[in-house]
PDB file of C-alpha atoms in Angstrom:
ATOM      1  CA  MET A   1      42.412 161.367 105.070  1.00 67.00           C
ATOM      2  CA  SER A   2      43.486 157.211 106.680  1.00 62.00           C
ATOM      3  CA  GLY A   3      45.222 154.336 105.565  1.00 65.00           C
ATOM      4  CA  GLY A   4      48.279 155.412 106.134  1.00 89.00           C
ATOM      5  CA  ARG A   5      48.585 157.462 101.808  1.00 97.00           C
ATOM      6  CA  GLN A   6      50.354 160.363 102.291  1.00 97.00           C
ATOM      7  CA  PHE A   7      48.642 163.673 101.999  1.00 98.00           C
ATOM      8  CA  PHE A   8      48.545 165.173  98.444  1.00 98.00           C
ATOM      9  CA  VAL A   9      48.634 168.427  97.129  1.00 98.00           C
ATOM     10  CA  GLY A  10      49.029 169.528  94.364  1.00 98.00           C
ATOM     11  CA  GLY A  11      48.230 173.450  93.066  1.00 98.00           C
ATOM     12  CA  ASN A  12      47.230 173.371  89.469  1.00 98.00           C
ATOM     13  CA  PHE A  13      48.714 177.119  88.065  1.00 98.00           C
ATOM     14  CA  LYS A  14      46.806 176.903  85.093  1.00 98.00           C
ATOM     15  CA  MET A  15      47.577 179.694  82.184  1.00 98.00           C
ATOM     16  CA  ASN A  16      48.584 182.257  85.291  1.00 98.00           C
ATOM     17  CA  GLY A  17      52.269 183.519  85.776  1.00 98.00           C
ATOM     18  CA  ASN A  18      55.425 184.384  84.615  1.00 98.00           C
ATOM     19  CA  THR A  19      58.465 184.761  85.302  1.00 98.00           C
ATOM     20  CA  GLU A  20      58.527 186.943  87.940  1.00 98.00           C
ATOM     21  CA  SER A  21      55.281 186.061  90.106  1.00 98.00           C
ATOM     22  CA  LEU A  22      55.694 181.619  89.442  1.00 98.00           C
ATOM     23  CA  SER A  23      59.498 182.706  91.619  1.00 98.00           C
ATOM     24  CA  VAL A  24      57.267 185.187  94.576  1.00 98.00           C
ATOM     25  CA  ILE A  25      56.141 181.282  94.896  1.00 98.00           C
ATOM     26  CA  ALA A  26      58.613 179.229  94.525  1.00 98.00           C
ATOM     27  CA  ASP A  27      60.770 181.080  97.204  1.00 97.00           C
ATOM     28  CA  ARG A  28      58.114 181.464  98.938  1.00 97.00           C
ATOM     29  CA  LEU A  29      57.802 178.169  99.668  1.00 97.00           C
ATOM     30  CA  HIS A  30      60.860 177.593  98.958  1.00 95.00           C
ATOM     31  CA  THR A  31      61.857 179.040 103.016  1.00 96.00           C
ATOM     32  CA  SER A  32      58.645 177.942 103.743  1.00 96.00           C
ATOM     33  CA  ASP A  33      58.296 175.773 107.011  1.00 96.00           C
ATOM     34  CA  LEU A  34      56.362 172.731 104.638  1.00 97.00           C
ATOM     35  CA  ASP A  35      54.850 169.716 106.169  1.00 97.00           C
ATOM     36  CA  GLY A  36      57.516 167.212 105.457  1.00 96.00           C
ATOM     37  CA  THR A  37      54.936 164.069 105.454  1.00 97.00           C
ATOM     38  CA  VAL A  38      53.191 166.049 102.721  1.00 98.00           C
ATOM     39  CA  GLU A  39      53.805 165.407  99.161  1.00 98.00           C
ATOM     40  CA  VAL A  40      53.160 168.972  97.321  1.00 98.00           C
ATOM     41  CA  VAL A  41      53.556 168.785  93.451  1.00 98.00           C
ATOM     42  CA  LEU A  42      53.220 172.534  91.326  1.00 98.00           C
ATOM     43  CA  ALA A  43      51.595 172.960  87.705  1.00 98.00           C
ATOM     44  CA  PRO A  44      52.579 175.783  86.337  1.00 98.00           C
ATOM     45  CA  PRO A  45      52.059 176.901  81.800  1.00 98.00           C
ATOM     46  CA  ALA A  46      55.272 174.734  80.454  1.00 98.00           C
ATOM     47  CA  PRO A  47      57.411 177.906  79.230  1.00 98.00           C
ATOM     48  CA  TYR A  48      57.800 177.750  83.459  1.00 98.00           C
ATOM     49  CA  LEU A  49      58.504 174.125  84.053  1.00 98.00           C
ATOM     50  CA  ALA A  50      61.450 174.047  84.631  1.00 98.00           C
ATOM     51  CA  LEU A  51      62.045 177.192  86.558  1.00 98.00           C
ATOM     52  CA  LEU A  52      59.785 176.143  89.112  1.00 98.00           C
ATOM     53  CA  ASN A  53      61.868 172.589  88.957  1.00 98.00           C
ATOM     54  CA  SER A  54      65.160 174.261  89.699  1.00 97.00           C
ATOM     55  CA  LYS A  55      64.086 176.764  92.392  1.00 97.00           C
ATOM     56  CA  LEU A  56      62.197 174.314  94.288  1.00 96.00           C
ATOM     57  CA  ALA A  57      65.325 171.167  94.094  1.00 94.00           C
ATOM     58  CA  ALA A  58      66.260 171.554  97.383  1.00 93.00           C
ATOM     59  CA  LYS A  59      62.393 170.356  98.278  1.00 94.00           C
ATOM     60  CA  GLU A  60      62.362 166.863  99.182  1.00 90.00           C
ATOM     61  CA  ASN A  61      58.665 166.653  98.694  1.00 95.00           C
ATOM     62  CA  VAL A  62      57.950 169.411  96.457  1.00 98.00           C
ATOM     63  CA  ASN A  63      57.486 168.125  92.251  1.00 98.00           C
ATOM     64  CA  VAL A  64      56.455 169.844  89.593  1.00 98.00           C
ATOM     65  CA  SER A  65      53.789 168.357  86.741  1.00 98.00           C
ATOM     66  CA  ALA A  66      53.030 168.845  83.831  1.00 98.00           C
ATOM     67  CA  GLN A  67      48.613 170.598  83.196  1.00 98.00           C
ATOM     68  CA  ASN A  68      48.475 168.539  80.271  1.00 98.00           C
ATOM     69  CA  VAL A  69      50.591 166.083  77.794  1.00 98.00           C
ATOM     70  CA  HIS A  70      49.563 164.931  74.050  1.00 98.00           C
ATOM     71  CA  GLU A  71      49.791 161.338  73.200  1.00 98.00           C
ATOM     72  CA  ALA A  72      52.525 160.575  70.676  1.00 98.00           C
ATOM     73  CA  GLU A  73      55.870 161.302  71.267  1.00 97.00           C
ATOM     74  CA  LYS A  74      56.569 163.015  68.967  1.00 97.00           C
ATOM     75  CA  GLY A  75      55.446 165.305  64.723  1.00 98.00           C
ATOM     76  CA  ALA A  76      53.147 168.302  64.113  1.00 98.00           C
ATOM     77  CA  PHE A  77      50.566 169.164  66.053  1.00 98.00           C
ATOM     78  CA  THR A  78      51.416 173.149  66.332  1.00 98.00           C
ATOM     79  CA  GLY A  79      51.113 173.687  70.280  1.00 96.00           C
ATOM     80  CA  GLU A  80      51.289 170.669  72.425  1.00 98.00           C
ATOM     81  CA  ILE A  81      54.369 169.086  74.867  1.00 98.00           C
ATOM     82  CA  SER A  82      55.473 165.248  74.214  1.00 98.00           C
ATOM     83  CA  CYS A  83      56.092 163.172  78.118  1.00 98.00           C
ATOM     84  CA  SER A  84      59.205 163.395  77.088  1.00 98.00           C
ATOM     85  CA  MET A  85      59.778 167.552  76.909  1.00 98.00           C
ATOM     86  CA  ALA A  86      58.214 167.421  80.299  1.00 98.00           C
ATOM     87  CA  LEU A  87      59.736 165.373  81.490  1.00 98.00           C
ATOM     88  CA  ASP A  88      63.380 166.952  80.083  1.00 98.00           C
ATOM     89  CA  CYS A  89      61.650 170.065  82.424  1.00 98.00           C
ATOM     90  CA  GLY A  90      62.419 168.510  85.424  1.00 98.00           C
ATOM     91  CA  ALA A  91      58.162 166.635  86.349  1.00 98.00           C
ATOM     92  CA  ARG A  92      57.744 164.246  87.306  1.00 98.00           C
ATOM     93  CA  TYR A  93      53.983 164.338  87.192  1.00 98.00           C
ATOM     94  CA  ALA A  94      50.697 165.184  84.428  1.00 98.00           C
ATOM     95  CA  ILE A  95      47.635 166.177  85.084  1.00 98.00           C
ATOM     96  CA  LEU A  96      45.118 164.477  82.860  1.00 98.00           C
ATOM     97  CA  GLY A  97      41.075 164.580  82.214  1.00 98.00           C
ATOM     98  CA  HIS A  98      40.337 168.315  83.490  1.00 97.00           C
ATOM     99  CA  SER A  99      37.657 169.548  83.049  1.00 95.00           C
ATOM    100  CA  GLU A 100      38.973 171.827  81.268  1.00 95.00           C
ATOM    101  CA  ARG A 101      40.062 169.898  78.744  1.00 97.00           C
ATOM    102  CA  ARG A 102      37.266 167.790  78.475  1.00 97.00           C
ATOM    103  CA  HIS A 103      34.879 171.235  78.330  1.00 95.00           C
ATOM    104  CA  VAL A 104      36.370 173.665  76.873  1.00 96.00           C
ATOM    105  CA  PHE A 105      39.433 172.465  74.254  1.00 97.00           C
ATOM    106  CA  GLY A 106      36.974 168.941  74.022  1.00 97.00           C
ATOM    107  CA  GLU A 107      39.116 165.711  74.732  1.00 98.00           C
ATOM    108  CA  SER A 108      37.245 162.359  74.457  1.00 98.00           C
ATOM    109  CA  ASN A 109      37.431 159.630  77.630  1.00 98.00           C
ATOM    110  CA  GLN A 110      38.700 158.138  74.846  1.00 98.00           C
ATOM    111  CA  GLN A 111      42.513 160.579  74.059  1.00 98.00           C
ATOM    112  CA  ILE A 112      42.276 160.734  77.584  1.00 98.00           C
ATOM    113  CA  GLY A 113      43.024 157.523  77.730  1.00 98.00           C
ATOM    114  CA  LYS A 114      45.394 157.517  74.877  1.00 98.00           C
ATOM    115  CA  LYS A 115      47.110 159.715  76.951  1.00 98.00           C
ATOM    116  CA  THR A 116      46.999 157.895  80.359  1.00 98.00           C
ATOM    117  CA  LYS A 117      48.285 154.798  78.541  1.00 98.00           C
ATOM    118  CA  SER A 118      51.894 157.558  77.151  1.00 98.00           C
ATOM    119  CA  VAL A 119      52.174 158.859  81.330  1.00 98.00           C
ATOM    120  CA  LEU A 120      52.565 156.092  82.410  1.00 98.00           C
ATOM    121  CA  ALA A 121      54.794 154.523  79.904  1.00 98.00           C
ATOM    122  CA  ALA A 122      56.897 157.382  79.826  1.00 98.00           C
ATOM    123  CA  GLY A 123      57.603 157.063  84.044  1.00 98.00           C
ATOM    124  CA  LEU A 124      55.072 160.336  84.276  1.00 98.00           C
ATOM    125  CA  VAL A 125      52.482 159.261  86.827  1.00 98.00           C
ATOM    126  CA  VAL A 126      48.926 160.842  86.108  1.00 98.00           C
ATOM    127  CA  ILE A 127      47.513 162.550  87.988  1.00 98.00           C
ATOM    128  CA  ALA A 128      43.660 162.365  86.823  1.00 98.00           C
ATOM    129  CA  CYS A 129      40.899 164.404  87.532  1.00 98.00           C
ATOM    130  CA  ILE A 130      36.925 162.930  87.417  1.00 98.00           C
ATOM    131  CA  GLY A 131      33.641 164.710  88.702  1.00 96.00           C
ATOM    132  CA  GLU A 132      30.131 165.860  87.413  1.00 96.00           C
ATOM    133  CA  LYS A 133      29.157 168.572  85.972  1.00 93.00           C
ATOM    134  CA  ALA A 134      25.878 170.460  88.332  1.00 89.00           C
ATOM    135  CA  GLU A 135      23.158 169.051  86.065  1.00 92.00           C
ATOM    136  CA  ASP A 136      24.405 166.129  86.840  1.00 91.00           C
ATOM    137  CA  ARG A 137      24.025 165.948  90.807  1.00 91.00           C
ATOM    138  CA  LYS A 138      20.848 167.988  90.783  1.00 89.00           C
ATOM    139  CA  SER A 139      19.926 164.407  88.524  1.00 94.00           C
ATOM    140  CA  GLY A 140      20.767 162.336  90.872  1.00 93.00           C
ATOM    141  CA  ASN A 141      23.503 161.388  87.581  1.00 92.00           C
ATOM    142  CA  THR A 142      27.578 161.367  89.919  1.00 95.00           C
ATOM    143  CA  ILE A 143      29.281 158.301  90.177  1.00 96.00           C
ATOM    144  CA  ASN A 144      27.725 157.440  87.426  1.00 96.00           C
ATOM    145  CA  VAL A 145      30.056 160.753  85.062  1.00 96.00           C
ATOM    146  CA  CYS A 146      32.080 159.648  87.572  1.00 97.00           C
ATOM    147  CA  VAL A 147      32.480 156.007  86.437  1.00 98.00           C
ATOM    148  CA  GLU A 148      32.402 156.599  82.942  1.00 98.00           C
ATOM    149  CA  GLN A 149      35.642 158.715  82.745  1.00 98.00           C
ATOM    150  CA  LEU A 150      37.133 156.503  85.857  1.00 98.00           C
ATOM    151  CA  THR A 151      36.617 153.188  83.071  1.00 98.00           C
ATOM    152  CA  ALA A 152      38.119 155.243  80.123  1.00 98.00           C
ATOM    153  CA  PHE A 153      41.166 155.539  83.249  1.00 98.00           C
ATOM    154  CA  LYS A 154      41.822 152.304  84.314  1.00 98.00           C
ATOM    155  CA  GLU A 155      41.415 150.392  80.132  1.00 98.00           C
ATOM    156  CA  ASN A 156      45.158 152.781  79.972  1.00 98.00           C
ATOM    157  CA  ILE A 157      46.777 151.743  83.339  1.00 98.00           C
ATOM    158  CA  SER A 158      48.505 149.403  84.125  1.00 94.00           C
ATOM    159  CA  ASP A 159      50.427 150.325  87.510  1.00 97.00           C
ATOM    160  CA  TRP A 160      47.504 151.909  90.164  1.00 98.00           C
ATOM    161  CA  SER A 161      50.735 153.321  91.849  1.00 98.00           C
ATOM    162  CA  LYS A 162      51.531 155.486  89.347  1.00 98.00           C
ATOM    163  CA  VAL A 163      47.879 157.336  89.805  1.00 98.00           C
ATOM    164  CA  VAL A 164      46.680 160.292  91.836  1.00 98.00           C
ATOM    165  CA  ILE A 165      42.886 160.480  91.365  1.00 98.00           C
ATOM    166  CA  ALA A 166      41.398 163.905  91.916  1.00 98.00           C
ATOM    167  CA  TYR A 167      37.634 164.412  91.599  1.00 97.00           C
ATOM    168  CA  GLU A 168      36.829 167.705  90.757  1.00 95.00           C
ATOM    169  CA  PRO A 169      33.199 169.015  90.847  1.00 94.00           C
ATOM    170  CA  VAL A 170      32.953 171.033  87.568  1.00 90.00           C
ATOM    171  CA  TRP A 171      30.558 173.390  89.653  1.00 84.00           C
ATOM    172  CA  ALA A 172      32.868 173.935  92.449  1.00 83.00           C
ATOM    173  CA  ILE A 173      36.257 174.552  90.368  1.00 78.00           C
ATOM    174  CA  GLY A 174      36.716 178.566  90.398  1.00 75.00           C
ATOM    175  CA  THR A 175      33.258 179.337  91.344  1.00 78.00           C
ATOM    176  CA  GLY A 176      33.840 180.332  94.877  1.00 77.00           C
ATOM    177  CA  GLU A 177      30.915 177.237  95.011  1.00 75.00           C
ATOM    178  CA  VAL A 178      32.817 174.136  97.542  1.00 74.00           C
ATOM    179  CA  ALA A 179      31.672 170.437  97.832  1.00 85.00           C
ATOM    180  CA  THR A 180      30.837 170.046 101.561  1.00 92.00           C
ATOM    181  CA  PRO A 181      33.227 167.855 103.647  1.00 94.00           C
ATOM    182  CA  GLU A 182      30.073 164.771 103.896  1.00 95.00           C
ATOM    183  CA  ILE A 183      29.603 165.553  99.997  1.00 93.00           C
ATOM    184  CA  ALA A 184      32.642 165.427  99.154  1.00 95.00           C
ATOM    185  CA  GLN A 185      32.841 162.885 101.331  1.00 97.00           C
ATOM    186  CA  GLU A 186      30.345 161.306  99.339  1.00 96.00           C
ATOM    187  CA  THR A 187      31.885 160.394  96.315  1.00 97.00           C
ATOM    188  CA  HIS A 188      34.783 159.569  97.382  1.00 98.00           C
ATOM    189  CA  SER A 189      33.552 157.039  99.486  1.00 98.00           C
ATOM    190  CA  GLN A 190      32.080 156.208  96.394  1.00 98.00           C
ATOM    191  CA  ILE A 191      34.242 156.874  94.319  1.00 98.00           C
ATOM    192  CA  ARG A 192      37.851 154.257  97.240  1.00 98.00           C
ATOM    193  CA  SER A 193      34.422 151.350  97.230  1.00 98.00           C
ATOM    194  CA  TRP A 194      34.361 151.560  92.919  1.00 98.00           C
ATOM    195  CA  LEU A 195      38.192 151.018  92.632  1.00 98.00           C
ATOM    196  CA  SER A 196      37.356 147.951  95.643  1.00 98.00           C
ATOM    197  CA  GLU A 197      34.589 146.339  93.631  1.00 98.00           C
ATOM    198  CA  ASN A 198      36.372 146.809  89.765  1.00 98.00           C
ATOM    199  CA  VAL A 199      40.495 147.103  90.277  1.00 98.00           C
ATOM    200  CA  GLY A 200      40.868 145.143  93.161  1.00 98.00           C
ATOM    201  CA  SER A 201      41.213 146.212  97.645  1.00 98.00           C
ATOM    202  CA  ASP A 202      44.692 146.938  97.818  1.00 97.00           C
ATOM    203  CA  VAL A 203      44.359 149.856  95.065  1.00 98.00           C
ATOM    204  CA  ALA A 204      41.350 150.440  96.513  1.00 98.00           C
ATOM    205  CA  ALA A 205      42.736 150.857  99.391  1.00 98.00           C
ATOM    206  CA  SER A 206      46.092 152.287  98.996  1.00 98.00           C
ATOM    207  CA  THR A 207      45.007 154.708  95.849  1.00 98.00           C
ATOM    208  CA  ARG A 208      45.109 158.330  96.462  1.00 98.00           C
ATOM    209  CA  ILE A 209      41.919 160.532  95.712  1.00 98.00           C
ATOM    210  CA  ILE A 210      42.164 164.442  96.284  1.00 98.00           C
ATOM    211  CA  TYR A 211      39.235 167.006  95.555  1.00 97.00           C
ATOM    212  CA  GLY A 212      39.457 169.911  93.708  1.00 95.00           C
ATOM    213  CA  GLY A 213      37.079 172.547  93.447  1.00 90.00           C
ATOM    214  CA  SER A 214      37.650 175.447  95.913  1.00 90.00           C
ATOM    215  CA  VAL A 215      40.123 175.155  97.779  1.00 95.00           C
ATOM    216  CA  ASN A 216      41.302 177.456 100.571  1.00 95.00           C
ATOM    217  CA  GLY A 217      42.706 177.906 103.812  1.00 96.00           C
ATOM    218  CA  LYS A 218      39.448 178.506 105.458  1.00 95.00           C
ATOM    219  CA  ASN A 219      38.197 175.145 104.202  1.00 95.00           C
ATOM    220  CA  CYS A 220      40.241 172.713 103.645  1.00 97.00           C
ATOM    221  CA  LYS A 221      40.596 171.456 107.648  1.00 97.00           C
ATOM    222  CA  ASP A 222      37.849 170.604 107.219  1.00 97.00           C
ATOM    223  CA  LEU A 223      37.552 168.140 104.578  1.00 96.00           C
ATOM    224  CA  SER A 224      40.303 167.236 105.285  1.00 97.00           C
ATOM    225  CA  VAL A 225      39.403 165.649 108.215  1.00 97.00           C
ATOM    226  CA  GLN A 226      37.192 163.215 106.208  1.00 97.00           C
ATOM    227  CA  PRO A 227      38.462 159.576 105.726  1.00 97.00           C
ATOM    228  CA  ASP A 228      38.250 158.986 101.780  1.00 98.00           C
ATOM    229  CA  ILE A 229      39.979 162.376 100.927  1.00 98.00           C
ATOM    230  CA  ASP A 230      43.575 162.434 100.677  1.00 98.00           C
ATOM    231  CA  GLY A 231      44.076 165.846 100.107  1.00 98.00           C
ATOM    232  CA  PHE A 232      43.281 168.733  97.609  1.00 98.00           C
ATOM    233  CA  LEU A 233      44.041 169.469  93.876  1.00 98.00           C
ATOM    234  CA  VAL A 234      44.051 173.471  94.421  1.00 97.00           C
ATOM    235  CA  GLY A 235      43.158 176.264  91.245  1.00 95.00           C
ATOM    236  CA  GLY A 236      43.299 179.696  92.482  1.00 95.00           C
ATOM    237  CA  ALA A 237      44.318 180.211  96.162  1.00 97.00           C
ATOM    238  CA  SER A 238      48.131 177.561  95.191  1.00 98.00           C
ATOM    239  CA  LEU A 239      49.217 181.084  93.633  1.00 98.00           C
ATOM    240  CA  LYS A 240      48.814 182.797  96.664  1.00 97.00           C
ATOM    241  CA  PRO A 241      50.293 182.975 100.677  1.00 98.00           C
ATOM    242  CA  GLU A 242      47.816 180.758 102.156  1.00 98.00           C
ATOM    243  CA  PHE A 243      49.332 177.845  99.678  1.00 98.00           C
ATOM    244  CA  VAL A 244      51.715 176.685 102.661  1.00 98.00           C
ATOM    245  CA  ASP A 245      48.609 176.820 105.734  1.00 98.00           C
ATOM    246  CA  ILE A 246      46.823 174.039 103.059  1.00 98.00           C
ATOM    247  CA  ILE A 247      49.619 172.205 103.018  1.00 98.00           C
ATOM    248  CA  ASN A 248      50.737 172.050 106.698  1.00 98.00           C
ATOM    249  CA  CYS A 249      46.648 171.593 106.991  1.00 98.00           C
ATOM    250  CA  THR A 250      46.922 168.575 108.656  1.00 97.00           C
ATOM    251  CA  ARG A 251      49.721 168.698 110.435  1.00 95.00           C
ATOM    252  CA  LYS A 252      50.002 168.393 113.983  1.00 83.00           C
TER     253      LYS A 252
END
């Protein structure tokens, strides 16, 4: 990380946890000596947003995020939650475009763009996920896929200070296969260059680009020292005690 950007560590719990287990995680974070310079954001399943928000309210640098929201304010959308509902439960962020939303639930770039506009209008911060599949990387198409996804976000973003970009190569999510620090840095650098050329140099310099894909307590330090990696979006390891080590990995 460089350029004075605040290090960011997000924990995406996905569809895991219950009141008991998530309370244990919250209590661990509450009592741990966390690096106060790191922004920490937890994304529990929607029913537990208020629980975690309440338990961690005393931690100034810890907030909660929705894992997904619908673009409409209200209506006949069974099983969905709106931005205002997420806010009402204490969320300050929303994850959009995660690969599981794209490839399991079939969300298109167009739909993710609509959600982006709604999230920003509601006052939430967007965690904008992008990333390529294994076949895209093997064919040398990584940055083209990322740019296509980024463009859908860009067309709906009015304030880039309310955006964190999460680069998550699909082939590394939950597989145990992590991009090497050099591979991750190369793609992060290309994303930052695209921002500079298509949005502006100031935005490129200030926007945090975080990495996700089998991040754990063993590989986080080597990834964190790369100049264009500004933090992590952590999956499975965010449910474990080592999440504290990941949060504190840049502490001097």
